[in-house]
Short mmCIF file of C-alpha atoms in Angstrom, two decimals:
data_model
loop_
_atom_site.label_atom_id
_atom_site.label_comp_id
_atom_site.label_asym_id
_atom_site.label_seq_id
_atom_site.Cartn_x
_atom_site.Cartn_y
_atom_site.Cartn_z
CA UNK L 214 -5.57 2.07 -13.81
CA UNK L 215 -3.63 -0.62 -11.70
CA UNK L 216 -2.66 -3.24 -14.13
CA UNK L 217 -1.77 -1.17 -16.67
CA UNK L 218 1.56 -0.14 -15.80
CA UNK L 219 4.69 -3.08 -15.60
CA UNK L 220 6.23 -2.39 -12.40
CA UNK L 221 9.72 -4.38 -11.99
CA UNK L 222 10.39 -5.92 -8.69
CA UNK L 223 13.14 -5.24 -6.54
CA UNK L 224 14.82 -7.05 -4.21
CA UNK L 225 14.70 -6.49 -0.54
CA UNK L 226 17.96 -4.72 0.28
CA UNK L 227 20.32 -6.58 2.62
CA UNK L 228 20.42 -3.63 4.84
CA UNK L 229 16.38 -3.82 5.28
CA UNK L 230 16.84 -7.33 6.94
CA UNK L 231 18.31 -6.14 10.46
CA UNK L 232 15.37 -3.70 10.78
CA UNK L 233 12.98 -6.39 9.81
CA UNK L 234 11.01 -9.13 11.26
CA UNK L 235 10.62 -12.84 9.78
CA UNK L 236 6.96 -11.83 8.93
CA UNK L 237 7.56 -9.13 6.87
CA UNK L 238 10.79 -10.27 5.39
CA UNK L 239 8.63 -13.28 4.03
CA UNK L 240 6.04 -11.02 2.58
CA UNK L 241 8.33 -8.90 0.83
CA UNK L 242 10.23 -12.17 -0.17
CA UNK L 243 7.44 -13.45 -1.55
CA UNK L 244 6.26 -10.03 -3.16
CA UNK L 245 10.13 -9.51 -5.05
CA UNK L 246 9.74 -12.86 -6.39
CA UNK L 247 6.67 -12.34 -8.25
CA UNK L 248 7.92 -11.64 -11.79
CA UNK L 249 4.85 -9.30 -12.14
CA UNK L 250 4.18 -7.78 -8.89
CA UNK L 251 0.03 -9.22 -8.54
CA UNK L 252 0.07 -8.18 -4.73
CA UNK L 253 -0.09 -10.70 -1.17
CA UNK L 254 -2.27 -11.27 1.45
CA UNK L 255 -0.94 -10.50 5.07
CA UNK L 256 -2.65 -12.07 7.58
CA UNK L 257 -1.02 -10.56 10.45
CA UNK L 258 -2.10 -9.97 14.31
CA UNK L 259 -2.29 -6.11 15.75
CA UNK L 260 1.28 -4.70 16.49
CA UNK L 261 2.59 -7.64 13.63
CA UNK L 262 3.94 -4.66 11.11
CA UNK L 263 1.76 -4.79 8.69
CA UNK L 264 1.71 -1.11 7.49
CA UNK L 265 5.50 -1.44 7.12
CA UNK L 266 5.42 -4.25 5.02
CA UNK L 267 2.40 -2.00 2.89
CA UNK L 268 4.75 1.29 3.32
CA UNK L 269 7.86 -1.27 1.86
CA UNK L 270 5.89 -3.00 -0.87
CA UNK L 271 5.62 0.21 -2.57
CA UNK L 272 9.53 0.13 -3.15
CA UNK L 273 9.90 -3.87 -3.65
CA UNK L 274 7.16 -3.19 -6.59
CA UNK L 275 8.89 -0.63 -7.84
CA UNK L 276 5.95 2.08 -7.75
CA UNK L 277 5.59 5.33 -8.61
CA UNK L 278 2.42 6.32 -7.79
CA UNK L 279 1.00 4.20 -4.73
CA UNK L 280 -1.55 4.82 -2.64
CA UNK L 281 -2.35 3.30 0.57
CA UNK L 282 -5.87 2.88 1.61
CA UNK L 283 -6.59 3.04 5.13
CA UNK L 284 -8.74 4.08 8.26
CA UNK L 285 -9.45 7.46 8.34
CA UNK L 286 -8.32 7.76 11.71
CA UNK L 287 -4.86 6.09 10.45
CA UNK L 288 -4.00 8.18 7.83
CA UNK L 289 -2.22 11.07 10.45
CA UNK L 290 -1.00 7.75 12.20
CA UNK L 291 0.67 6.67 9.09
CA UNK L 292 2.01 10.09 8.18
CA UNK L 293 3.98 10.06 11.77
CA UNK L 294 5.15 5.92 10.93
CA UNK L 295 6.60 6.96 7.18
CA UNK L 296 8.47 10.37 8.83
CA UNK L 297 9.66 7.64 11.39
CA UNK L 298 10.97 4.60 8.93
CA UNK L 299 12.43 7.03 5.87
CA UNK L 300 15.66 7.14 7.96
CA UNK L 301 15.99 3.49 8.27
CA UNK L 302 15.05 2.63 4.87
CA UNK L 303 15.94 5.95 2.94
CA UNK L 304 15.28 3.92 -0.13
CA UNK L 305 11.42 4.24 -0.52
CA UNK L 306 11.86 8.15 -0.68
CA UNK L 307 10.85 8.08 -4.28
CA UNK L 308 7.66 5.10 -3.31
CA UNK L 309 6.04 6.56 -0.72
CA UNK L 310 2.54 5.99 -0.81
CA UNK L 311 -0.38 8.65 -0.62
CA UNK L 312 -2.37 7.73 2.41
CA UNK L 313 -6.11 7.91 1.31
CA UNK L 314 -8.72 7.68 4.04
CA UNK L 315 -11.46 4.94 2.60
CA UNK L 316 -14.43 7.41 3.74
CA UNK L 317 -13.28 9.52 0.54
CA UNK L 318 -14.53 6.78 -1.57
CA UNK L 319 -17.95 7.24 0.41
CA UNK L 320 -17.82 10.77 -0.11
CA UNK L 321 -20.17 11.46 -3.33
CA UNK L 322 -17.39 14.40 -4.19
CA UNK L 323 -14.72 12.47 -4.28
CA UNK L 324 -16.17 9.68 -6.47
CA UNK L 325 -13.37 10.28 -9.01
CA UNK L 326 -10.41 9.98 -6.23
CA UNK L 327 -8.77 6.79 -7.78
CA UNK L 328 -8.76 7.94 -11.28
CA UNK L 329 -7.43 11.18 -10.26
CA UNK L 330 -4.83 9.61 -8.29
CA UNK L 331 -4.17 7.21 -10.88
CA UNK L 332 -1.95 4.79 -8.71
CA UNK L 333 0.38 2.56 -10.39
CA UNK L 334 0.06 0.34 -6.96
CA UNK L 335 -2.72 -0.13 -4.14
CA UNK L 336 -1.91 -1.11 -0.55
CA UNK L 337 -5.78 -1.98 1.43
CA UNK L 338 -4.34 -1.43 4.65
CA UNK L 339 -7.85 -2.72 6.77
CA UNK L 340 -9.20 -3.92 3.59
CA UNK L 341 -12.37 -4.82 5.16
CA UNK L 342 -13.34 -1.64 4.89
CA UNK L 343 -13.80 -3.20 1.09
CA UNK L 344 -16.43 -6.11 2.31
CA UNK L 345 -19.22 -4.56 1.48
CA UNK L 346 -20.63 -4.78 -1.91
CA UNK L 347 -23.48 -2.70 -1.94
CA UNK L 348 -21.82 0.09 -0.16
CA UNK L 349 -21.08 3.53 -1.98
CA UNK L 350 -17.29 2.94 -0.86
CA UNK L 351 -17.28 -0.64 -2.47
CA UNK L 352 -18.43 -0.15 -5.72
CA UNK L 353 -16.48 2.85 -6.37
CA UNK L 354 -13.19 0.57 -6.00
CA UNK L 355 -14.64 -2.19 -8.02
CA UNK L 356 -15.49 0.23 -10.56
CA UNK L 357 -12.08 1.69 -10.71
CA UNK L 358 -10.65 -1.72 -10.46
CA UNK L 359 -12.85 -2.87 -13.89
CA UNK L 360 -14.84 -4.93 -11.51
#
């Protein structure tokens, strides 16, 4: 379960900077300088680069196993944005989060998907997909969470 694995923080490597904007340097500031990774909050417009910072955070936390929730309709999006950034930050080879759709947490079959998984860090890419309580979706990450 998240939590129960210490992941170490990196730091953002100098390299990274050139490739990055203020907004996500900050975030991933802020994320390396937690001394136990507990996650951030990106508020950031459309277009602002928020799945790289997710994709990134992955590394900077020093995961193993993340996944990345997200949109269903995002997930092949996301595939193409990894296979583009790996060259510029050949780094995150090793953290490069499984994309999981958030309609397989609706899906009665795939109740289980998170303890399969087991991820040692979650990205909510579009986390209010998460906003409802009462939905099927919703509980089945709170559950998993020890909500």
């Amino acid at each position: 379960m998240v939590g129960q694995t210490r992941l170490i923080p990196k730091r953002i490597p100098e390299h990274w900077r050139r490739h990055l904007w203020p907004t996500q340097q900050r975030a991933l500031d802020v994320l390396a300088g937690q001394a136990f990774p507990k996650g951030i909050y990106v508020d950031v417009p459309v277009g602002g680069g928020k799945f790289l910072i997710g994709l990134l955070s992955a590394y900077i936390a020093g995961a193993k196993r993340p996944v990345m929730m997200t949109e269903p309709s995002l997930v092949r999006q996301g595939e193409t944005e990894i296979a583009k950034f790996l060259p510029m930050f050949p780094e995150i080879e090793e953290h490069i989060p499984q994309l999981l759709a958030y309609t397989t947490l609706s899906n009665k079959k795939h109740h289980r998907a998170l303890q399969e998984l087991q991820p040692d860090l979650l990205i909510l890419d579009e986390a209010h997909n998460l906003a409802d309580r009462n939905s099927a979706r919703t509980k089945r990450f709170l559950a998993y969470m020890g909500d």
